[in-house]
């Protein structure tokens, strides 16, 4: 209840490192214990068998399997996978018997506002709340409207775990009513002043929840005993989300990778299409390819970058790492790092394969007919904005143009400047949100120097092709953005109508000042219409649009 937001963000960052820190300690301990016998395969197959029996009763057994995999992959740097020393497939088909603990609480027998109040005061003591009755009634009205009022008694089912992220806490569950499909809901809590916690917004329906749990947001912090049950419950609320995304969303991103790998291999077995170059503009820094029947892209850092790019492989990795650790603000795609991927060579389009072996020779090689990729980022496949603009009707184009502006502003509020604002570097999600995926020039906003274009003093200066004033490395001239954007007319009109200020240096400098003053901005993971309160003190929205 201390409202220590800086501490909360620090915890989130520390949590991301925790897994690796523990693994590192463990790896050195194992080196001490086993010494020279470390590479002996039989030690590890035996260890795996014993370990498997030890975790058989744990409600978090699948996370434990992944942990074992992380360790053996570290020790062996396995190319592809090895079932003898890794849990490539899980050893267990069903959760252990003692994992059948209840993960939700059900409220019934009273009016909906009362049920909501009970759920909220079960999570946080009654004395912590501000304006609880009134907001519970407002939330009820929203629920009734979404469910269409009925005479039967409502039931409220709420996950016992509270979801924390940034400055918010969330209770998640559903409203059940006879004869109706269950309505997924999220209760969004904020605590911005000494009056207490408020119920700031009510989210309802699959799409609202999907946006809250998006792969473009940072992970939640959730205390959970049985992740297996939790993600499956969440999947009932959001049937279109894959387990992988849900494990990631609650912070088990390592296990998300295991799930990804299992799913990917299963998909390869039942599909026949070939990997091809991703549609859109070719990368100067990355080789990007995809399997048409599977909605991710694989991104490999090329050995040599096309001009004028002058960064190095390590620079690029550093920027991707920055994104992993930073608040993604709903606008940066999550990129998972994979090492030693093995994929059958005959699944590659020959031109793509030739290109990879040429442009990324240091990390791609052939072995027994398989392609071995030493390092790749795997991201959700989006529709690149340049293609989206070509393929859609004016209304959709205008909406994407407007959301592009909001995307740039949301990134700014989270202290990120994308570096390269061209449409080829943004993609459109299935919910029509415009998000950024090209990280090699991304930097902190506070490291940029936003300048107004100086006025020409002579006719020669006026027509000069090259700048006649001196420009330093991090100088950025927002007035110039417009020349490069090449937006189609409906998108440009919408962008200028709603977000014209992004073309002015003083807009950017104002945000820099706010960030510099220690304000931790928040980009809300829900729409304004979903809010129940109109407490302006709450909404830090430097980027109102
Ligand atoms: N998540 C994604 N979904 C769909 N397509 C993508 C995705 N990421 C990249 N692409 C495609 O691959 C291309 C190159 O990717 P990206 O922009 O990340 O590489 P880059 O080499 O850094 O680009 P640039 O040359 O602009 O610096 C993009 O222009 C786009 O067409
Ligand atoms: Mg690009």
XYZ file of C-alpha atoms and ligand atoms in Angstrom:
577
model
C 0.000 0.000 0.000
C 3.060 2.225 -0.129
C 2.457 3.321 -3.738
C 6.142 2.828 -4.367
C 5.909 2.738 -8.162
C 9.619 3.051 -8.747
C 10.081 0.049 -6.462
C 7.421 -1.829 -8.374
C 9.186 -1.257 -11.701
C 12.502 -2.254 -10.116
C 10.947 -5.478 -8.832
C 9.633 -6.240 -12.298
C 13.098 -5.738 -13.800
C 14.737 -7.799 -11.077
C 12.264 -10.610 -11.598
C 13.291 -10.843 -15.257
C 16.862 -11.566 -14.193
C 15.992 -13.876 -11.376
C 15.742 -17.066 -13.417
C 19.141 -16.564 -14.981
C 20.742 -15.612 -11.692
C 19.536 -18.814 -10.075
C 20.643 -20.879 -13.077
C 24.062 -19.312 -13.011
C 24.577 -20.111 -9.347
C 23.375 -23.634 -9.922
C 25.613 -24.196 -12.938
C 28.729 -23.270 -10.996
C 27.631 -25.410 -8.052
C 27.192 -28.364 -10.396
C 30.598 -27.754 -11.892
C 32.062 -27.941 -8.399
C 30.152 -31.098 -7.561
C 30.624 -33.143 -10.723
C 33.765 -31.596 -12.128
C 35.238 -33.449 -15.056
C 32.317 -35.870 -15.337
C 29.979 -33.035 -16.262
C 29.653 -33.954 -19.966
C 28.817 -37.610 -19.202
C 25.445 -38.209 -20.691
C 24.528 -41.066 -18.368
C 24.781 -38.838 -15.287
C 22.166 -36.595 -16.786
C 19.752 -39.274 -17.942
C 19.875 -40.678 -14.396
C 19.443 -37.243 -12.871
C 16.485 -36.580 -15.119
C 14.733 -39.778 -13.999
C 15.179 -38.958 -10.314
C 14.192 -35.333 -10.848
C 11.063 -36.445 -12.678
C 9.929 -38.487 -9.682
C 10.665 -35.570 -7.343
C 8.558 -33.080 -9.264
C 5.706 -35.535 -9.845
C 3.825 -34.132 -6.871
C 4.501 -30.472 -7.474
C 1.646 -28.257 -8.672
C 4.263 -26.375 -10.712
C 5.783 -29.462 -12.303
C 5.794 -28.190 -15.880
C 7.743 -25.109 -14.816
C 10.162 -27.464 -13.056
C 10.614 -29.436 -16.287
C 11.491 -26.279 -18.146
C 13.953 -25.348 -15.447
C 15.695 -28.684 -15.886
C 15.816 -28.099 -19.646
C 17.359 -24.668 -19.132
C 20.067 -26.237 -17.024
C 20.959 -29.082 -19.371
C 20.867 -26.829 -22.412
C 23.304 -24.583 -20.626
C 25.612 -27.450 -19.806
C 25.449 -29.101 -23.249
C 24.550 -26.262 -25.639
C 22.336 -28.832 -27.348
C 21.609 -28.205 -31.014
C 18.014 -29.164 -31.488
C 16.713 -31.059 -28.496
C 17.547 -34.299 -26.740
C 14.735 -36.172 -25.037
C 17.163 -38.232 -22.929
C 18.391 -35.220 -21.001
C 15.523 -32.771 -21.550
C 11.812 -32.785 -21.042
C 11.160 -32.195 -24.731
C 7.729 -33.627 -24.144
C 6.354 -33.498 -20.664
C 6.627 -36.645 -18.531
C 3.086 -36.081 -17.289
C -0.219 -36.043 -19.106
C -2.250 -34.455 -16.363
C -1.555 -32.257 -13.366
C -0.614 -34.146 -10.212
C -3.529 -35.019 -7.959
C -2.572 -32.441 -5.343
C -2.730 -29.707 -7.995
C -6.502 -29.902 -7.971
C -6.677 -26.990 -5.616
C -9.282 -24.356 -6.132
C -7.944 -21.301 -7.947
C -11.133 -19.245 -8.004
C -13.672 -18.058 -5.486
C -17.359 -17.993 -6.289
C -19.772 -15.377 -4.941
C -23.527 -15.847 -5.119
C -26.827 -15.278 -3.350
C -26.789 -11.475 -3.336
C -27.110 -8.606 -5.766
C -24.269 -8.063 -8.192
C -22.907 -4.859 -6.580
C -22.687 -6.746 -3.274
C -20.937 -9.680 -4.918
C -18.430 -7.312 -6.523
C -17.781 -5.567 -3.210
C -17.187 -8.932 -1.527
C -14.699 -10.004 -4.184
C -12.864 -6.688 -3.938
C -12.726 -6.609 -0.152
C -11.552 -10.226 -0.100
C -8.563 -9.120 -2.155
C -7.882 -5.899 -0.225
C -9.286 -5.113 3.181
C -12.418 -2.950 3.386
C -10.611 -0.011 4.934
C -8.311 0.336 1.913
C -11.039 1.394 -0.487
C -12.314 4.697 -1.746
C -15.821 5.041 -3.156
C -16.311 1.295 -3.379
C -20.124 1.134 -3.306
C -20.613 3.670 -6.010
C -18.059 2.217 -8.416
C -19.399 -1.297 -7.807
C -22.810 -0.035 -8.894
C -21.361 1.601 -11.981
C -19.553 -1.638 -12.793
C -22.775 -3.574 -12.339
C -24.552 -1.366 -14.848
C -21.840 -2.157 -17.396
C -22.074 -5.860 -16.714
C -25.867 -5.829 -16.962
C -25.670 -3.997 -20.278
C -23.181 -6.498 -21.653
C -25.109 -9.534 -20.430
C -28.566 -8.117 -21.232
C -30.540 -7.922 -17.998
C -32.068 -11.162 -16.859
C -34.081 -12.246 -13.913
C -31.897 -15.127 -12.849
C -29.397 -14.707 -10.033
C -25.860 -13.789 -11.074
C -22.791 -15.635 -9.887
C -19.367 -14.081 -9.764
C -16.247 -16.206 -10.130
C -12.912 -14.497 -9.449
C -9.371 -15.857 -9.582
C -7.830 -15.782 -6.125
C -4.518 -14.481 -7.499
C -4.220 -10.736 -7.982
C -2.473 -9.626 -11.197
C -0.004 -6.773 -10.670
C 1.667 -4.710 -13.362
C 3.031 -1.175 -13.398
C 0.765 1.011 -11.294
C -2.236 -1.271 -11.547
C -3.683 -4.373 -9.949
C -6.324 -6.534 -11.590
C -8.864 -9.102 -10.488
C -9.917 -11.441 -13.250
C -12.841 -13.829 -13.593
C -16.305 -14.082 -15.059
C -19.951 -13.442 -14.415
C -22.227 -16.446 -14.803
C -25.905 -16.236 -15.401
C -28.299 -18.994 -16.316
C -29.034 -19.234 -20.016
C -26.184 -16.860 -20.911
C -22.613 -17.436 -21.986
C -20.233 -16.570 -19.150
C -18.975 -12.987 -19.399
C -15.213 -12.646 -18.826
C -14.392 -9.586 -16.748
C -11.412 -7.787 -15.252
C -11.657 -5.338 -12.366
C -8.943 -2.719 -12.771
C -7.673 -1.188 -9.561
C -5.620 1.938 -9.061
C -4.193 3.535 -5.963
C -3.055 7.040 -6.777
C -3.810 9.061 -3.674
C -4.223 8.675 0.065
C -7.991 8.284 -0.212
C -7.483 4.658 -1.067
C -7.790 2.072 -3.788
C -10.367 2.706 -6.472
C -12.087 0.470 -8.942
C -10.987 2.470 -11.955
C -12.383 0.401 -14.797
C -14.402 -2.642 -15.648
C -13.283 -4.665 -18.651
C -15.704 -7.139 -20.135
C -15.637 -9.560 -23.012
C -12.865 -11.498 -24.678
C -11.369 -8.598 -26.630
C -11.004 -6.321 -23.585
C -9.232 -9.087 -21.729
C -7.073 -10.001 -24.703
C -5.813 -6.403 -24.823
C -5.049 -6.496 -21.114
C -3.083 -9.737 -21.564
C -1.460 -8.660 -24.838
C 1.972 -9.845 -25.987
C 2.846 -6.173 -26.390
C 2.671 -5.585 -22.635
C 5.069 -6.400 -19.858
C 4.484 -9.496 -17.777
C 2.138 -9.501 -14.818
C 3.398 -10.395 -11.409
C 1.112 -13.016 -9.952
C 1.535 -15.264 -6.943
C 0.353 -18.617 -8.225
C 0.711 -22.119 -6.925
C -0.457 -23.990 -9.994
C 0.353 -22.096 -13.207
C -1.051 -25.010 -15.219
C -4.535 -24.418 -13.882
C -4.287 -20.651 -14.036
C -3.351 -20.450 -17.715
C -6.057 -22.933 -18.634
C -8.629 -20.902 -16.791
C -7.418 -17.769 -18.570
C -7.688 -19.608 -21.858
C -11.379 -20.233 -21.201
C -11.802 -16.480 -20.866
C -9.710 -15.783 -23.976
C -10.026 -18.837 -26.237
C -7.992 -17.280 -29.049
C -4.892 -16.888 -26.932
C -2.367 -19.672 -27.055
C -1.050 -21.229 -23.844
C 2.350 -19.855 -24.774
C 1.085 -16.291 -24.630
C -0.663 -16.877 -21.349
C 2.379 -18.409 -19.671
C 4.329 -15.388 -20.896
C 1.697 -12.962 -19.674
C 1.997 -14.269 -16.113
C 5.775 -14.136 -16.245
C 6.735 -17.749 -17.011
C 8.357 -16.781 -20.258
C 10.901 -19.578 -20.127
C 8.141 -22.074 -19.945
C 6.356 -20.117 -22.671
C 9.332 -21.015 -24.848
C 8.982 -24.716 -24.019
C 5.319 -24.544 -24.945
C 6.217 -22.693 -28.100
C 8.761 -25.298 -29.065
C 6.368 -28.196 -28.478
C 3.646 -26.489 -30.429
C 5.993 -25.534 -33.248
C 7.356 -29.073 -33.646
C 3.840 -30.531 -33.574
C 2.829 -28.005 -36.200
C 5.798 -28.847 -38.419
C 4.793 -32.509 -38.302
C 1.258 -31.878 -39.421
C 1.951 -29.189 -42.031
C 3.788 -29.324 -45.351
C 4.321 -25.707 -46.381
C 7.740 -24.125 -46.603
C 9.485 -21.302 -44.801
C 9.660 -18.210 -46.992
C 10.948 -14.654 -46.742
C 8.478 -12.537 -44.733
C 6.321 -10.222 -46.798
C 7.108 -6.528 -46.793
C 10.269 -4.469 -47.060
C 13.471 -6.472 -46.726
C 15.449 -5.730 -43.582
C 18.817 -4.067 -43.850
C 19.820 -5.540 -40.508
C 17.641 -8.618 -40.118
C 16.780 -11.602 -42.310
C 13.144 -12.297 -41.558
C 11.246 -15.426 -42.559
C 8.026 -17.170 -41.727
C 5.999 -20.334 -42.266
C 2.746 -19.215 -43.926
C 0.642 -21.663 -41.870
C 2.078 -20.514 -38.511
C 1.702 -16.989 -37.176
C 5.225 -16.102 -36.095
C 8.297 -14.659 -37.805
C 11.910 -15.681 -37.243
C 14.418 -12.844 -37.257
C 18.143 -13.431 -37.695
C 20.771 -10.723 -37.388
C 22.667 -10.552 -40.670
C 26.450 -10.774 -40.698
C 26.733 -7.515 -42.569
C 24.276 -4.682 -42.528
C 23.267 -2.752 -45.621
C 24.347 0.879 -45.788
C 23.770 3.300 -44.108
C 23.394 1.042 -41.045
C 26.599 1.124 -39.066
C 25.739 -0.745 -35.891
C 27.073 -4.125 -34.834
C 25.457 -7.439 -33.958
C 26.063 -6.706 -30.287
C 24.367 -3.284 -30.619
C 21.324 -4.916 -32.116
C 21.162 -7.551 -29.387
C 21.490 -4.852 -26.786
C 18.452 -3.009 -28.161
C 16.368 -6.182 -28.232
C 17.408 -6.833 -24.642
C 16.390 -3.311 -23.726
C 12.915 -3.968 -25.107
C 12.688 -7.205 -23.154
C 13.450 -5.398 -19.920
C 11.540 -2.204 -20.549
C 7.835 -1.522 -20.153
C 6.474 -2.478 -23.587
C 3.508 -0.146 -23.135
C 1.233 -2.108 -25.460
C 3.282 -0.981 -28.449
C 6.392 -3.149 -28.634
C 6.171 -6.740 -29.816
C 7.625 -9.350 -27.529
C 10.679 -10.996 -29.094
C 11.763 -14.383 -27.756
C 15.355 -15.384 -28.137
C 16.053 -18.926 -29.310
C 19.398 -20.642 -29.599
C 20.361 -23.773 -31.528
C 17.098 -24.232 -33.417
C 17.023 -27.262 -35.687
C 14.566 -27.371 -38.589
C 14.470 -29.892 -41.473
C 16.165 -28.319 -44.501
C 13.540 -29.508 -46.955
C 11.000 -27.258 -45.266
C 12.845 -24.181 -46.519
C 12.167 -22.476 -49.791
C 15.533 -22.942 -51.572
C 15.909 -19.218 -52.264
C 15.361 -18.385 -48.613
C 17.837 -21.020 -47.523
C 20.474 -19.737 -49.934
C 19.875 -16.235 -48.635
C 20.237 -17.265 -44.996
C 23.409 -19.236 -45.660
C 24.804 -16.199 -47.431
C 23.603 -13.290 -45.239
C 23.751 -14.933 -41.827
C 26.480 -17.518 -42.438
C 27.939 -17.090 -38.969
C 24.728 -18.276 -37.296
C 23.165 -20.615 -39.873
C 24.602 -23.955 -40.944
C 23.497 -27.257 -42.445
C 23.927 -30.509 -40.573
C 22.565 -33.873 -41.768
C 20.016 -32.141 -43.962
C 18.778 -29.932 -41.100
C 19.177 -26.197 -40.810
C 20.762 -25.240 -37.498
C 20.186 -21.664 -36.382
C 22.464 -20.525 -33.604
C 20.434 -17.460 -32.701
C 17.025 -16.101 -33.667
C 14.290 -13.884 -32.351
C 10.789 -15.234 -32.653
C 7.931 -12.743 -32.768
C 4.244 -12.761 -33.484
C 3.608 -12.135 -37.170
C 1.760 -8.893 -37.818
C 0.632 -7.210 -40.983
C 3.325 -4.650 -41.806
C 1.712 -1.200 -41.849
C 2.997 -0.378 -45.355
C 1.160 -3.457 -46.680
C -1.888 -2.809 -44.519
C -2.192 0.659 -46.043
C -2.168 -0.842 -49.537
C -4.715 -3.539 -48.812
C -7.487 -1.859 -46.884
C -10.467 0.442 -47.264
C -10.197 4.161 -46.427
C -11.882 3.800 -43.018
C -9.472 1.131 -41.857
C -6.548 3.085 -43.291
C -7.618 6.216 -41.403
C -8.031 4.262 -38.148
C -4.543 2.770 -38.525
C -3.089 6.199 -39.343
C -4.582 7.595 -36.172
C -3.431 4.658 -34.055
C 0.071 5.004 -35.478
C 0.177 8.467 -33.882
C -1.093 7.093 -30.580
C 1.488 4.337 -30.784
C 4.315 6.844 -31.169
C 2.912 8.823 -28.227
C 2.504 5.758 -26.014
C 6.084 4.774 -26.712
C 7.189 8.312 -25.879
C 5.308 8.179 -22.581
C 7.295 5.079 -21.712
C 10.564 6.832 -22.604
C 11.089 5.070 -25.918
C 11.917 6.697 -29.233
C 11.573 4.133 -32.047
C 14.410 5.610 -34.100
C 12.950 4.605 -37.434
C 9.366 5.798 -37.836
C 8.749 4.394 -41.317
C 5.588 2.349 -41.871
C 7.584 -0.774 -42.757
C 8.681 -0.971 -39.131
C 5.194 -1.016 -37.643
C 2.654 -3.822 -37.819
C -1.085 -4.098 -37.277
C -2.437 -6.663 -34.792
C -5.647 -8.608 -35.238
C -7.331 -6.044 -33.003
C -6.237 -3.280 -35.354
C -3.577 -1.904 -33.037
C -0.438 -0.430 -34.550
C 2.725 -1.676 -32.832
C 6.451 -1.407 -33.450
C 8.841 -4.291 -34.204
C 12.128 -2.958 -35.588
C 14.378 -2.368 -32.608
C 17.845 -1.796 -34.024
C 17.614 2.008 -33.793
C 15.349 2.238 -30.787
C 16.596 4.330 -27.869
C 15.519 6.084 -24.701
C 13.638 9.280 -25.377
C 15.656 11.034 -22.721
C 18.858 10.332 -24.720
C 17.540 12.130 -27.809
C 17.997 15.760 -28.640
C 14.839 17.149 -30.253
C 15.423 20.291 -32.252
C 13.385 22.776 -34.171
C 14.646 23.329 -37.700
C 16.553 26.625 -37.737
C 15.193 29.231 -40.128
C 17.289 29.770 -43.232
C 19.107 33.108 -43.162
C 19.963 33.331 -46.869
C 18.401 32.077 -50.138
C 21.366 29.707 -50.508
C 20.635 28.161 -47.144
C 16.961 27.962 -48.072
C 17.571 25.712 -51.077
C 20.571 23.761 -49.780
C 20.169 19.992 -50.240
C 22.304 19.206 -47.199
C 21.673 20.803 -43.820
C 23.628 24.056 -43.554
C 23.482 23.934 -39.764
C 25.440 21.477 -37.699
C 23.722 18.243 -36.740
C 24.922 16.000 -33.975
C 24.516 12.266 -33.539
C 21.323 12.266 -31.476
C 19.709 15.334 -33.027
C 16.165 14.739 -34.169
C 14.064 17.186 -36.161
C 10.397 16.255 -35.738
C 9.293 18.764 -38.392
C 11.035 16.545 -40.924
C 9.164 13.346 -40.035
C 6.326 14.189 -42.376
C 8.537 14.162 -45.451
C 9.557 10.554 -44.873
C 6.303 9.001 -43.779
C 4.543 8.577 -47.132
C 1.139 7.910 -45.615
C -1.850 7.447 -47.918
C -4.298 10.347 -47.812
C -6.893 8.997 -45.301
C -4.145 7.954 -42.870
C -2.344 11.263 -43.163
C -5.531 13.254 -42.576
C -6.340 11.212 -39.440
C -2.805 11.472 -38.147
C -2.693 15.243 -38.574
C -6.135 15.712 -37.095
C -5.363 13.803 -33.899
C -1.627 13.818 -33.414
C -0.199 16.822 -35.225
C 1.998 17.657 -32.248
C 4.378 14.759 -32.886
C 5.827 16.917 -35.660
C 6.895 19.593 -33.186
C 10.073 19.503 -31.124
C 8.432 21.148 -28.093
C 5.958 18.253 -27.760
C 8.847 15.809 -27.370
C 10.770 18.070 -25.054
C 7.748 18.430 -22.781
C 7.602 14.652 -22.366
C 11.319 14.540 -21.712
C 10.828 17.072 -18.931
C 8.042 15.013 -17.358
C 10.128 11.863 -17.434
C 13.125 13.791 -16.156
C 11.032 15.053 -13.237
C 10.584 11.446 -12.154
C 6.981 11.010 -13.172
C 6.411 7.407 -14.050
C 3.950 7.614 -16.850
C 1.379 4.992 -17.416
C -0.158 3.927 -20.649
C -3.426 2.363 -19.658
C -4.083 -1.146 -20.967
C -7.728 -0.274 -21.512
C -9.813 2.244 -23.344
C -11.064 5.447 -21.802
C -14.703 4.315 -22.169
C -14.057 1.428 -19.829
C -13.243 3.681 -16.907
C -15.732 4.171 -14.104
C -14.243 7.190 -12.414
C -13.460 10.582 -13.791
C -10.721 11.318 -11.318
C -8.303 13.311 -13.421
C -5.585 13.113 -10.799
C -5.381 9.508 -11.836
C -4.721 9.765 -15.470
C -1.205 10.557 -16.346
C -1.692 10.817 -20.084
C 0.954 13.003 -21.556
C -0.236 11.689 -24.872
C -3.901 12.457 -24.812
C -5.325 11.797 -28.226
N 6.670 -9.199 -36.327
C 6.651 -9.096 -37.664
N 5.539 -9.457 -38.353
C 5.513 -9.380 -39.711
N 6.528 -8.965 -40.458
C 7.669 -8.604 -39.828
C 7.788 -8.649 -38.419
N 9.025 -8.237 -38.089
C 9.634 -7.952 -39.259
N 8.840 -8.160 -40.322
C 9.147 -7.951 -41.750
O 10.543 -8.037 -41.944
C 11.090 -6.790 -42.365
C 12.420 -6.544 -41.715
O 12.277 -6.582 -40.288
P 12.868 -5.421 -39.369
O 12.255 -4.135 -39.752
O 12.720 -5.838 -37.956
O 14.393 -5.518 -39.793
P 15.504 -4.401 -40.011
O 16.575 -5.058 -40.774
O 15.860 -3.827 -38.699
O 14.763 -3.310 -40.900
P 15.366 -1.889 -41.388
O 16.028 -2.178 -42.662
O 14.111 -1.079 -41.544
O 16.235 -1.417 -40.282
C 10.041 -5.761 -42.010
O 10.113 -4.641 -42.857
C 8.752 -6.542 -42.185
O 8.336 -6.563 -43.526
Mg 12.729 -2.396 -40.652
